[in-house]
Amino acid sequence: MEKKTWLSRAIGLSMCASVKYSARGPALIPRMKTKHRIYYIALFSVVLLGLIATGMFQFWPHSIESTADWSVERRSVHDSPLVHLPASSPIPERGDLSCRMHTCFDVYRCGYNPKNRIKVYIYPLRRYVDELGAPISSTGLSREYNELLSAISDSEFYTDDVSRACLFIPSIDVLNQNSLRIRETAQALAQLHRALLAGGGFSTWTYRQGYDVSIPVYSPLSAEVELPKKQPGPRPYFVLSSQTAVHMEYRAELEALKAENGEAVLILDKCTNLSEGVSPTRKRCYKGQVYDYPQTLQESTFCVVLRGARLGQAVLSDVLQAGCVPVIIADSYILPFSEVLDWKRASVVVPEDKLSEMYSILKSIPQRQVEEMQRQAHWFWEAYFSSMKAIALATLQIINDRIYPYAARSYEQWNDPSVVKWSRVNSPLFLPLIPPRSPGFTAVVLTYDRVESLFRVITEISKVPSLSKLLVVWNNQNKSPPEESLWPKITVPLKVVRTTENKLSNRFFPYDEIETEAVLAIDDDIIMLTSDELQFGYEVWREFPDRLVGYPGRLHLWDHEMSKWKYESEWTNEVSMVLTGAAFYHKYFNYLYTYKMPGDIKNWVDAHMNCEDIAMNFLVANITGKAPIKVTPRKKFKCPECTAIDGLSLDQTHMVERSECINKFASVFGMMPLKVVEHRADPVLYKDDFPEKLKSFPNIGSL
Amino acid sequence: MQAKKRYLILLSAGVCLSLLFYFGGLQVRATRRNPNRREDHSRNGLHSGPDQTWPHFSDHLQPFMPWDQLENEDYNVHISPKQKRDANASIYKGKRCRMESCFDFSICKKNGFKVYTYPQQKGEKISESYQNILSAIETSRFYTSDPSQACLFVLSLDTLDRDQLSPQYVHSLKTKVQNLHLWNNGRNHLIFNLYSGTWPDYTEDLGFDIGQAMLAKASIGTENFRPHFDVSIPLFSKDHPRTGGDRGYLKFNTIPPFRKYMLVFKGKRYLTGIGSDTRNALYHVHNAEDVVLLTTCKHGKDWQKHKDARCDKDNAEYDKYDYREMLHNATFCLAPRGRRLGSFRFLEALQAACVPVMLSNGWELPFSEVIDWNTAAVIGDERLLLQIPSTVRSIHQDKILALRQQTQFLWEAYFSSVEKIVLTTLEIIQDRIFKHISRNSLLWNSHPGALFALPQYSAYLGDFPFYYADLGIKPSTKFTAVIHAVTPLVSQSQPILKLLVAVSKSQYCAQIVVLWNCDKPLPAKHRWPPTSVPVIVIEGENKIMGSRFQPYDTILTDAVLSLDEDTVLSTTEVDFAFTVWQSFPERIVGYPARSHFWDSNKERWGYTSKWTNDYSMVLTGAAIYHRYYHYLYTNYLPASLKNMVDQLANCEDILMNFLVSAVTKLPPIKVTQKKQYKETMMGQSSRASRWADPDHFAQRQTCMNKFANWFGTMPLIHSQMRLDPVLFKDQVSILRKKYRDIERL
């Protein structure tokens, strides 16, 4: 009994089955004779449940053992063991429509694991025959089901250890209900009444949301036909209907649309007089004119996907492959992988009774959106429809996401095509927040041995009202910081951190001592910034907490002659960087700089003892997609008398090196993330004709 | 006897040995299997990768679907699709209701999504919460008082509390509902409910036949939830504000994002009966350090009777901690089910930016149809309670940072007031009815949220000001100027003509729209100066103030430069402002700014046009903003506010600033202007009288308070900065400056 509970969750995959039931089943049940009803129930259980395992275990208790070697030597389906189903073996009960993950899925078997990945076991293949020796399925193992199981067995989900698995997949092929003998298949799958089902044609009434997985109906054409890649854009036809088994009522409505809108609408049907040897699946006709299928789908912007006898239609796959936007006309159909895929970005859903309005509905969609949808449709096909492998892995990933929801793939991971993933920016500080003034900021002063200048800087900064703490990063290992009594007396806490190595990146380390969100990075020679300027900088940072807010601005330029980037520190009308010799930023970027800097940039900076500020600008611009904010007018920031000693910034070789940094970083990032702007932030009343003493920040820009 | 025993021992030893051998052999074989297979693979040059027992069969297998199957599937050709739909509609009722079978779409077609609330009956007692729900609908843009126009009906009978033991319980609801002549067996009706069932089983039955009505219900279980038909709403208390609502508690993002406690909970424990298991087991996980899970047995009068061995200890521990302190200082907050699936803890945690850890198996989470809860909560499994601490500890800092911010976004977008909860419910239903113009998941789950992003405006996300970064694109590089003209054209020196010329010279100007809101007929075409861009003159609808914010089809650019006819602007100023707007496309970027303040003497908001060190509005007589705000102004704001503006012919700019700040949660941006600008505006021009009029000023004050009242909160935010060109007034040759005209007077 215990075995039964833990084995009774497996996953069944059926592509063509469930629909038939939902299409006409329930309506008929009450009127049926009891005998038929049994069949129906049997069918239902297969359909809905697909499969499972307990049964097999009962029939062949030694199956684990027998798997051991035959897989190695015998690679033909015909060598798999034969199993006779006695006519009296039990038929499963109707599937439980109330099943959900928390009721019918044994989560203990999956448990907690560091990789957050489920383990999947596949039952070994058997050939089932009834008492008379007739097989229960006309196809046996189909090519597609074999591909699917092979893909799973090659994936990271697979385990050959039945005791470690939390998901079980039967090897009975129920992809296509038409080739199955329902009663016998049901017997083979007996007692699997809690299987979750991956099916190709769920309706809203048969789909157990959050439990079943709606999968696409695989189109075998995908493997056969390779369509040339086609860019999104206008196409010769506006709407195309390519299905052959369309109900006459719908066909009449489509024809009416064509009559009304002419050439833009193309309604194809099967060809009646094809010559021998031409596959009818590869041709469609309209009034005797023959079109190649599926190539012709690429000639249309929108392609109709109408329900047929079944809700799920293989044509959906063909349409997506052609980058044609599917127009889904199948009420109550649960679109493939709808649990994770955002179909609103790739398709248009039109209610069946609004078919006649389809044309005007489609016309109302802006062209740019149509192009987005074309791109999205093709991407869905590529990622989730193109092969049995893609279908299988997406299905397992969905189940995996449910079991480990906190490690689930995100909406963006599922839905964004790689182009978008590349160009979109998802700032980690995305909430529009203006932090309160009260916590203030922590000033981090990087110093080596310029004690006198350092003390002047400390004294200046300590006058800023919002300063909450001063952190001195003592980067000199050969010399101790001055005695405590020598330091300037200030009202806020002052901490000295001694580093173990003289590295520039020490200034961006996320020290625990930094308790505020806002960090002011400042060099030990920036003594000319006034208290008003610093306070104002902090106020501006509060309005832009996800940006670098700094004083001296710099620019990168494209040097056409040299075909590379160039660093510019002259008086320019534009800004793309602010120097971190004096800049406010969020502590989060310290963390990013220290632990998430791409490539070898961090080491490169430490080795060259230069460009840490450029690296920081790259990092922030790359992750936020935003330009820095330069505050207050240009002025000399260092003491006039210091320039002689510190000629570094003026040095020509220095400039060359900085240019090199930009080129190096751009190549590591794979693009140029810096954004150029033409504005800077000043106090509202800056330079206005207004009494200075009434201004909040009068002392701005004065030398 | 002895011999027998000995044989028995021997026999059992033998059995043991053979069993050992058997299993041991299996083991050996199992371990040997892998190298064998690997060899086999390398020999065949087949798959590398993990071990496989699934043999990649090399047979020529048949496809799963024969080529001709599709062709032969016309077997149902005789069943008309229409009949089939009708058949579905007739059998899928009650618990299997779906929009397809239980909702009449046809009545929504004519008038769009209009919601009718039944008139309140005399003598019917309605709880405050339900009153709030009704008034949220009645003040919304969806409301209609005419049932023949309605697409959705909401009862005036209080259905919120269906717990028979509750004092709020409304009796004989069944007959009352059946007597409503518009009831129509509940078709197109929406029923709100917070509590259903009662002790001991707490079923989800409402105690009356809801027919084909949709449920907007709290604590709804997946078994009873009818997907895409019902709406799961959060449980909210009777103190939940009607409009506006408090902002989230998150004021800043701390790094590292951990708070004092990792995981907390404080609440009742029921000891026995439905939903008690999880809370009873919490003490296993409690460690009194960073995982603090507290329960009390004290509830009801006779709790002592049922108390178990742990109660006294638990109760003592419970009293040691303050709930609010814990809430504000915890990274994760446990939200275990109570008697019912949902609990108040959920919304409390959300607002407190404490990431909720759901332990409520089978709860259909609030608005699950549209909200991606994995981005704002940790969905745990009651069965795996003991794993919860290690699960939350394994969540990476970056993820916590994101989860926390998302709680705040969701709280403010959909939960902070009754009105938001109701509007979200209505928007979800509207999205179902008009499927082809419904919102996608990105719109629902990113700032500013679905209530501010109306899909009827455009199906393309790039047409909105909010998603440029998400799509990796930029706004269009041109603007359309809209000049609001109210005085007849009499002389060629009128300011409007100068303005027209100055604006048309901007390199970013695509076209100029003159909105003729003057009583005099349109001037002849030749009266307008020749310009290099098209000038389109449209007559304002009813010549009302609000017409300047109409979403005219002629505006094709993302940016709109809104201008009063007497505005004085130079081409340089316009160019610079537009480059600034491109960096902030979701905000208003303008020149003259105004500020608001709280007048504590008069207990109301004050308005000031004095020169101040900060501002919270920029006048739309000269401002650039996204054209979507025209759509939002016209279609989102209620008629009451728009009428007020039109009647006063004033305050339109204040209302626009309120709207944009409510959406963005950010202040507008002021850019540099030439100094004489303000003087001109206050000076001799045609509007001078208006600006000098003290009534005008008083009106604006009144407007502000009216607007704040409707928004339920003061959306305006102050800014202390102005954006100037990089070299503005710097000590460098003017020739090096790009926007040099701004400095010249």
Coordinates of C-alpha atoms in Angstrom, one line a residue, chain B residues 212-601:
Chain B
Q212 CA -24.2 31.8 -12.1
A213 CA -22.7 34.7 -10.3
M214 CA -18.9 35.2 -10.1
L215 CA -17.3 35.3 -6.7
A216 CA -14.7 37.8 -5.5
K217 CA -13.8 36.0 -2.4
A218 CA -11.1 35.9 0.2
S219 CA -9.5 32.6 1.4
I220 CA -10.7 30.8 -1.6
G221 CA -9.4 27.3 -2.1
T222 CA -8.1 25.8 -5.4
E223 CA -10.7 23.1 -5.2
N224 CA -13.6 25.6 -5.2
F225 CA -11.9 28.3 -7.3
R226 CA -13.3 28.4 -10.8
P227 CA -10.3 29.5 -12.9
H228 CA -10.8 32.7 -15.0
F229 CA -14.3 33.1 -13.5
D230 CA -13.9 33.7 -9.8
V231 CA -11.4 36.3 -8.4
S232 CA -9.5 35.6 -5.3
I233 CA -9.3 38.8 -3.2
P234 CA -7.2 39.4 -0.1
L235 CA -8.7 39.4 3.4
F236 CA -8.8 43.0 4.6
S237 CA -9.9 44.4 7.9
K238 CA -12.8 46.8 8.5
D239 CA -10.2 49.5 9.1
H240 CA -8.8 49.2 5.6
P241 CA -8.9 52.7 4.1
R242 CA -11.5 53.3 1.4
T243 CA -9.2 55.3 -0.9
G244 CA -5.5 56.2 -1.0
G245 CA -4.1 54.1 1.7
D246 CA -0.9 54.1 3.5
R247 CA 2.3 53.7 1.5
G248 CA 4.5 50.7 2.1
Y249 CA 6.8 50.8 5.1
L250 CA 10.0 50.4 3.0
K251 CA 11.8 53.7 3.0
F252 CA 15.1 52.5 1.8
N253 CA 16.9 49.4 0.6
T254 CA 19.4 48.3 3.1
I255 CA 22.5 46.4 2.1
P256 CA 22.9 43.6 3.1
P257 CA 19.2 43.1 3.0
F258 CA 18.9 41.0 6.1
R259 CA 17.0 42.3 9.1
K260 CA 17.3 41.4 12.7
Y261 CA 15.0 38.4 12.4
M262 CA 15.1 36.0 9.5
L263 CA 11.5 34.6 9.9
V264 CA 8.8 35.7 12.3
F265 CA 5.2 34.9 13.1
K266 CA 2.9 35.9 15.9
G267 CA -0.7 34.7 16.1
K268 CA -3.3 32.4 17.5
R269 CA -3.1 28.7 17.7
Y270 CA -6.3 26.7 17.6
L271 CA -5.1 23.4 19.1
T272 CA -7.7 21.3 17.4
G273 CA -9.9 21.3 14.3
I274 CA -9.5 22.5 10.8
G275 CA -6.3 24.4 10.0
S276 CA -4.7 23.9 13.4
D277 CA -2.0 21.5 12.4
T278 CA 0.5 23.9 10.9
R279 CA 0.3 26.5 13.7
N280 CA 0.5 23.7 16.3
A281 CA 3.8 22.6 14.8
L282 CA 5.4 25.9 14.5
Y283 CA 7.3 25.6 17.8
H284 CA 9.5 22.9 16.2
V285 CA 11.0 25.6 14.0
H286 CA 11.1 28.4 16.6
N287 CA 14.6 29.1 17.8
A288 CA 14.1 32.3 19.8
E289 CA 16.9 33.9 17.9
D290 CA 16.4 34.8 14.3
V291 CA 13.4 32.5 13.8
V292 CA 10.7 33.6 16.1
L293 CA 7.4 31.9 15.7
L294 CA 5.0 32.6 18.5
T295 CA 1.6 31.3 19.2
T296 CA -0.9 31.8 21.9
C297 CA -3.7 29.5 23.0
K298 CA -5.7 32.4 24.4
H299 CA -8.8 32.9 22.2
G300 CA -12.4 32.5 23.0
K301 CA -13.7 32.3 26.6
D302 CA -13.0 28.6 27.3
W303 CA -9.5 28.2 25.9
Q304 CA -8.3 26.8 29.2
K305 CA -10.5 23.7 28.6
H306 CA -8.7 22.8 25.4
K307 CA -5.2 23.8 26.3
D308 CA -2.4 21.3 25.8
A309 CA 0.9 20.8 27.5
R310 CA 2.7 23.5 25.5
C311 CA 0.2 26.3 26.0
D312 CA 1.6 27.9 29.1
K313 CA 5.1 27.9 27.7
D314 CA 3.9 29.3 24.4
N315 CA 1.8 31.9 25.9
A316 CA 4.7 33.2 28.1
E317 CA 7.0 33.3 25.1
Y318 CA 4.2 35.0 23.1
D319 CA 4.0 37.9 25.5
K320 CA 7.8 38.6 25.3
Y321 CA 7.7 40.0 21.8
D322 CA 6.0 43.0 20.3
Y323 CA 4.3 42.2 17.0
R324 CA 5.0 45.5 15.3
E325 CA 8.6 45.5 16.3
M326 CA 8.9 42.0 14.8
L327 CA 7.1 42.9 11.6
H328 CA 9.4 45.8 10.9
N329 CA 12.5 44.0 11.7
A330 CA 12.1 40.7 9.9
T331 CA 13.2 39.6 6.5
F332 CA 10.5 37.0 6.1
C333 CA 7.1 36.8 7.7
L334 CA 5.3 33.5 8.0
A335 CA 1.7 33.6 6.7
P336 CA 0.2 30.3 7.8
R337 CA -3.4 29.5 7.3
G338 CA -5.8 30.1 10.1
R339 CA -9.2 28.5 10.3
R340 CA -9.6 29.8 6.8
L341 CA -6.9 29.8 4.2
G342 CA -6.2 33.5 4.1
S343 CA -5.2 35.6 7.1
F344 CA -4.6 39.2 7.9
R345 CA -0.9 38.4 8.3
F346 CA -0.6 38.3 4.6
L347 CA -1.4 42.0 3.9
E348 CA 0.4 43.1 7.0
A349 CA 3.6 41.5 5.9
L350 CA 3.2 42.8 2.4
Q351 CA 2.9 46.4 3.6
A352 CA 5.7 46.0 6.0
A353 CA 8.0 44.8 3.2
C354 CA 8.5 41.6 5.1
V355 CA 8.5 38.9 2.4
P356 CA 5.5 36.7 3.1
V357 CA 6.2 33.0 3.4
M358 CA 2.9 31.3 2.5
L359 CA 2.0 28.2 4.4
S360 CA -1.5 27.7 3.3
N361 CA -1.9 24.7 1.0
G362 CA -4.6 25.0 -1.5
W363 CA -5.1 28.7 -1.1
E364 CA -5.6 30.4 -4.4
L365 CA -3.5 33.5 -3.8
P366 CA -5.1 37.0 -4.2
F367 CA -5.4 38.0 -7.8
S368 CA -3.4 35.0 -8.8
E369 CA -4.8 35.2 -12.3
V370 CA -2.6 38.2 -12.9
I371 CA 0.0 38.6 -10.1
D372 CA 3.2 36.6 -10.3
W373 CA 3.5 35.8 -6.6
N374 CA 6.9 34.1 -7.0
T375 CA 8.3 37.6 -7.4
A376 CA 7.0 38.9 -4.0
A377 CA 6.5 35.9 -1.8
V378 CA 7.9 32.5 -0.9
I379 CA 5.3 29.9 -1.5
G380 CA 5.9 27.2 1.0
D381 CA 4.2 23.9 1.6
E382 CA 2.6 23.1 4.9
R383 CA 3.9 19.5 4.6
L384 CA 7.4 20.8 4.5
L385 CA 7.3 23.1 7.5
L386 CA 10.5 21.8 8.9
Q387 CA 12.4 22.8 5.7
I388 CA 11.1 26.4 5.8
P389 CA 14.1 27.8 7.7
S390 CA 16.6 26.3 5.4
T391 CA 14.6 27.3 2.4
V392 CA 14.5 31.0 3.4
R393 CA 18.1 30.9 4.4
S394 CA 19.0 29.6 0.9
I395 CA 17.4 32.6 -0.8
H396 CA 20.1 34.9 -2.2
Q397 CA 20.5 38.5 -1.1
D398 CA 19.8 39.8 -4.5
K399 CA 16.5 37.9 -4.6
I400 CA 15.5 39.2 -1.2
L401 CA 16.2 42.7 -2.4
A402 CA 13.9 42.1 -5.3
L403 CA 11.2 40.3 -3.4
R404 CA 11.1 43.1 -0.8
Q405 CA 10.7 45.8 -3.4
Q406 CA 8.1 43.9 -5.2
T407 CA 6.0 43.5 -2.0
Q408 CA 5.9 47.3 -1.9
F409 CA 5.0 47.7 -5.5
L410 CA 2.1 45.2 -5.2
W411 CA 0.9 46.7 -1.9
E412 CA 0.7 50.1 -3.4
A413 CA -0.6 49.1 -6.7
Y414 CA -3.4 46.7 -5.7
F415 CA -3.9 46.3 -2.0
S416 CA -3.4 49.5 0.0
S417 CA -7.1 50.5 -0.1
V418 CA -10.5 49.0 -0.6
E419 CA -10.8 51.0 -3.8
K420 CA -7.6 49.4 -5.2
I421 CA -8.8 45.9 -4.3
V422 CA -12.2 46.6 -6.0
L423 CA -10.7 48.2 -9.1
T424 CA -8.2 45.4 -9.5
T425 CA -11.0 42.9 -9.3
L426 CA -13.0 44.8 -12.0
E427 CA -9.9 45.2 -14.2
I428 CA -9.3 41.5 -14.1
I429 CA -12.8 40.9 -15.2
Q430 CA -12.6 43.5 -17.9
D431 CA -9.5 41.9 -19.2
R432 CA -11.4 38.6 -19.6
I433 CA -14.3 40.2 -21.4
F434 CA -12.2 42.1 -23.9
K435 CA -9.5 39.5 -24.4
H436 CA -7.8 41.0 -27.4
I437 CA -7.2 44.3 -25.6
S438 CA -6.2 42.8 -22.3
R439 CA -3.0 43.4 -20.3
N440 CA -0.1 41.1 -20.4
S441 CA 1.7 39.9 -17.3
L442 CA 4.5 42.5 -17.6
L443 CA 1.9 45.2 -17.3
W444 CA 0.4 43.7 -14.2
N445 CA 3.7 43.0 -12.5
S446 CA 5.8 46.0 -13.0
H447 CA 5.6 49.6 -12.0
P448 CA 3.2 51.5 -12.2
G449 CA 0.8 48.5 -12.3
A450 CA -2.3 47.7 -14.2
L451 CA -4.6 50.3 -12.7
F452 CA -2.6 53.0 -14.3
A453 CA -1.7 51.2 -17.5
L454 CA -4.9 51.1 -19.6
P455 CA -4.6 48.6 -22.4
Q456 CA -7.3 50.4 -24.4
Y457 CA -4.7 53.0 -25.1
S458 CA -2.4 50.8 -27.1
A459 CA -1.6 47.1 -27.4
Y460 CA 2.1 48.0 -27.8
L461 CA 4.0 48.5 -24.6
G462 CA 6.4 50.9 -26.2
D463 CA 3.6 53.4 -26.6
F464 CA 3.5 53.8 -22.8
P465 CA 6.1 55.9 -20.9
F466 CA 6.9 53.1 -18.4
Y467 CA 8.4 50.2 -20.3
Y468 CA 11.3 51.6 -22.3
A469 CA 13.9 49.9 -20.1
D470 CA 11.9 46.6 -20.0
L471 CA 11.8 46.5 -23.8
G472 CA 15.3 47.8 -24.3
I473 CA 14.1 50.8 -26.4
K474 CA 14.0 54.6 -26.3
P475 CA 11.2 57.1 -26.7
S476 CA 10.8 58.7 -30.1
T477 CA 13.1 61.6 -30.8
K478 CA 10.6 64.2 -31.7
F479 CA 7.8 66.0 -30.0
T480 CA 4.4 67.5 -30.9
A481 CA 3.7 71.0 -29.5
V482 CA 0.1 71.6 -28.5
I483 CA -0.6 75.3 -28.1
H484 CA -3.7 76.2 -26.3
A485 CA -5.2 79.4 -27.9
V486 CA -7.9 81.3 -26.2
T487 CA -7.7 84.8 -27.7
P488 CA -8.5 85.8 -31.2
L489 CA -5.7 86.5 -33.6
V490 CA -5.6 90.2 -34.2
S491 CA -2.1 91.4 -34.5
Q492 CA 1.1 89.9 -36.0
S493 CA 3.0 90.7 -32.8
Q494 CA 0.9 88.5 -30.6
P495 CA 2.9 86.2 -28.3
I496 CA 1.4 83.1 -29.8
L497 CA 2.9 83.8 -33.2
K498 CA 6.4 84.3 -31.7
L499 CA 6.0 81.1 -29.8
L500 CA 4.9 79.2 -32.9
V501 CA 8.0 80.3 -34.7
A502 CA 10.4 79.7 -31.8
V503 CA 9.0 76.2 -31.2
S504 CA 8.9 75.3 -34.9
K505 CA 12.7 76.0 -35.1
S506 CA 13.5 73.3 -32.6
Q507 CA 15.3 70.4 -34.2
Y508 CA 13.1 68.0 -32.2
C509 CA 9.8 69.5 -33.3
A510 CA 7.7 67.1 -35.4
Q511 CA 4.5 69.2 -35.7
I512 CA 2.5 71.9 -34.0
V513 CA -1.1 71.5 -33.0
V514 CA -3.0 74.7 -32.3
L515 CA -6.0 74.0 -30.1
W516 CA -8.4 76.7 -30.9
N517 CA -10.4 77.2 -27.7
C518 CA -11.4 80.8 -28.6
D519 CA -15.0 81.8 -29.2
K520 CA -14.0 83.6 -32.4
P521 CA -13.9 81.5 -35.6
L522 CA -10.7 80.0 -36.7
P523 CA -8.3 82.5 -38.3
A524 CA -7.6 82.1 -42.0
K525 CA -4.7 79.9 -42.9
H526 CA -2.4 82.6 -44.1
R527 CA -2.6 84.4 -40.8
W528 CA -0.3 81.8 -39.3
P529 CA 3.4 82.3 -39.9
P530 CA 5.2 80.0 -42.3
T531 CA 7.0 77.2 -40.5
S532 CA 9.1 74.3 -41.5
V533 CA 6.9 71.8 -39.6
P534 CA 3.2 71.1 -40.2
V535 CA 0.8 73.3 -38.1
I536 CA -2.5 71.7 -37.5
V537 CA -5.3 73.8 -36.1
I538 CA -8.1 71.9 -34.3
E539 CA -11.1 73.4 -32.6
G540 CA -11.4 72.3 -29.0
E541 CA -14.4 70.2 -28.1
N542 CA -16.8 72.5 -26.2
K543 CA -13.9 74.9 -25.8
I544 CA -13.4 73.6 -22.3
M545 CA -10.1 73.5 -20.4
G546 CA -9.9 69.8 -20.4
S547 CA -9.8 69.7 -24.1
R548 CA -6.1 70.6 -24.0
F549 CA -5.4 67.2 -22.5
Q550 CA -7.5 65.2 -25.1
P551 CA -5.7 62.3 -26.6
Y552 CA -5.8 63.7 -30.1
D553 CA -5.1 61.2 -32.9
T554 CA -3.0 63.9 -34.6
I555 CA -0.4 63.6 -31.9
L556 CA 1.9 60.9 -33.2
T557 CA 5.0 61.5 -31.2
D558 CA 5.6 60.1 -27.7
A559 CA 6.3 63.5 -26.3
V560 CA 3.9 66.4 -26.1
L561 CA 5.1 70.0 -25.5
S562 CA 2.1 71.7 -23.9
L563 CA 2.0 75.4 -24.2
D564 CA -0.2 78.4 -23.3
E565 CA -0.6 80.9 -26.0
D566 CA 1.2 83.6 -24.0
T567 CA 4.2 81.5 -23.1
V568 CA 7.5 83.0 -24.0
L569 CA 10.1 80.4 -24.8
S570 CA 13.2 80.3 -27.0
T571 CA 14.2 77.5 -29.3
T572 CA 17.2 76.7 -27.1
E573 CA 15.1 76.3 -24.0
V574 CA 12.8 73.9 -25.8
D575 CA 15.7 71.9 -27.2
F576 CA 17.3 71.6 -23.8
A577 CA 14.0 70.6 -22.0
F578 CA 13.4 67.9 -24.6
T579 CA 16.8 66.3 -24.2
V580 CA 16.1 66.2 -20.5
W581 CA 12.7 64.7 -21.0
Q582 CA 14.3 61.9 -23.0
S583 CA 16.1 60.8 -19.8
F584 CA 12.8 61.0 -17.8
P585 CA 10.0 60.1 -20.2
E586 CA 7.6 59.2 -17.4
R587 CA 7.8 62.6 -15.7
I588 CA 6.6 66.1 -16.5
V589 CA 9.5 68.3 -17.5
G590 CA 8.7 71.9 -17.4
Y591 CA 9.8 75.5 -16.6
P592 CA 7.8 77.5 -14.1
A593 CA 7.3 75.4 -10.9
R594 CA 4.9 75.6 -8.0
S595 CA 4.8 74.1 -4.6
H596 CA 2.4 72.7 -2.1
F597 CA 2.6 72.6 1.7
W598 CA 0.5 71.4 4.6
D599 CA -1.1 74.3 6.3
S600 CA -1.4 73.0 9.8
N601 CA -3.4 76.1 11.0

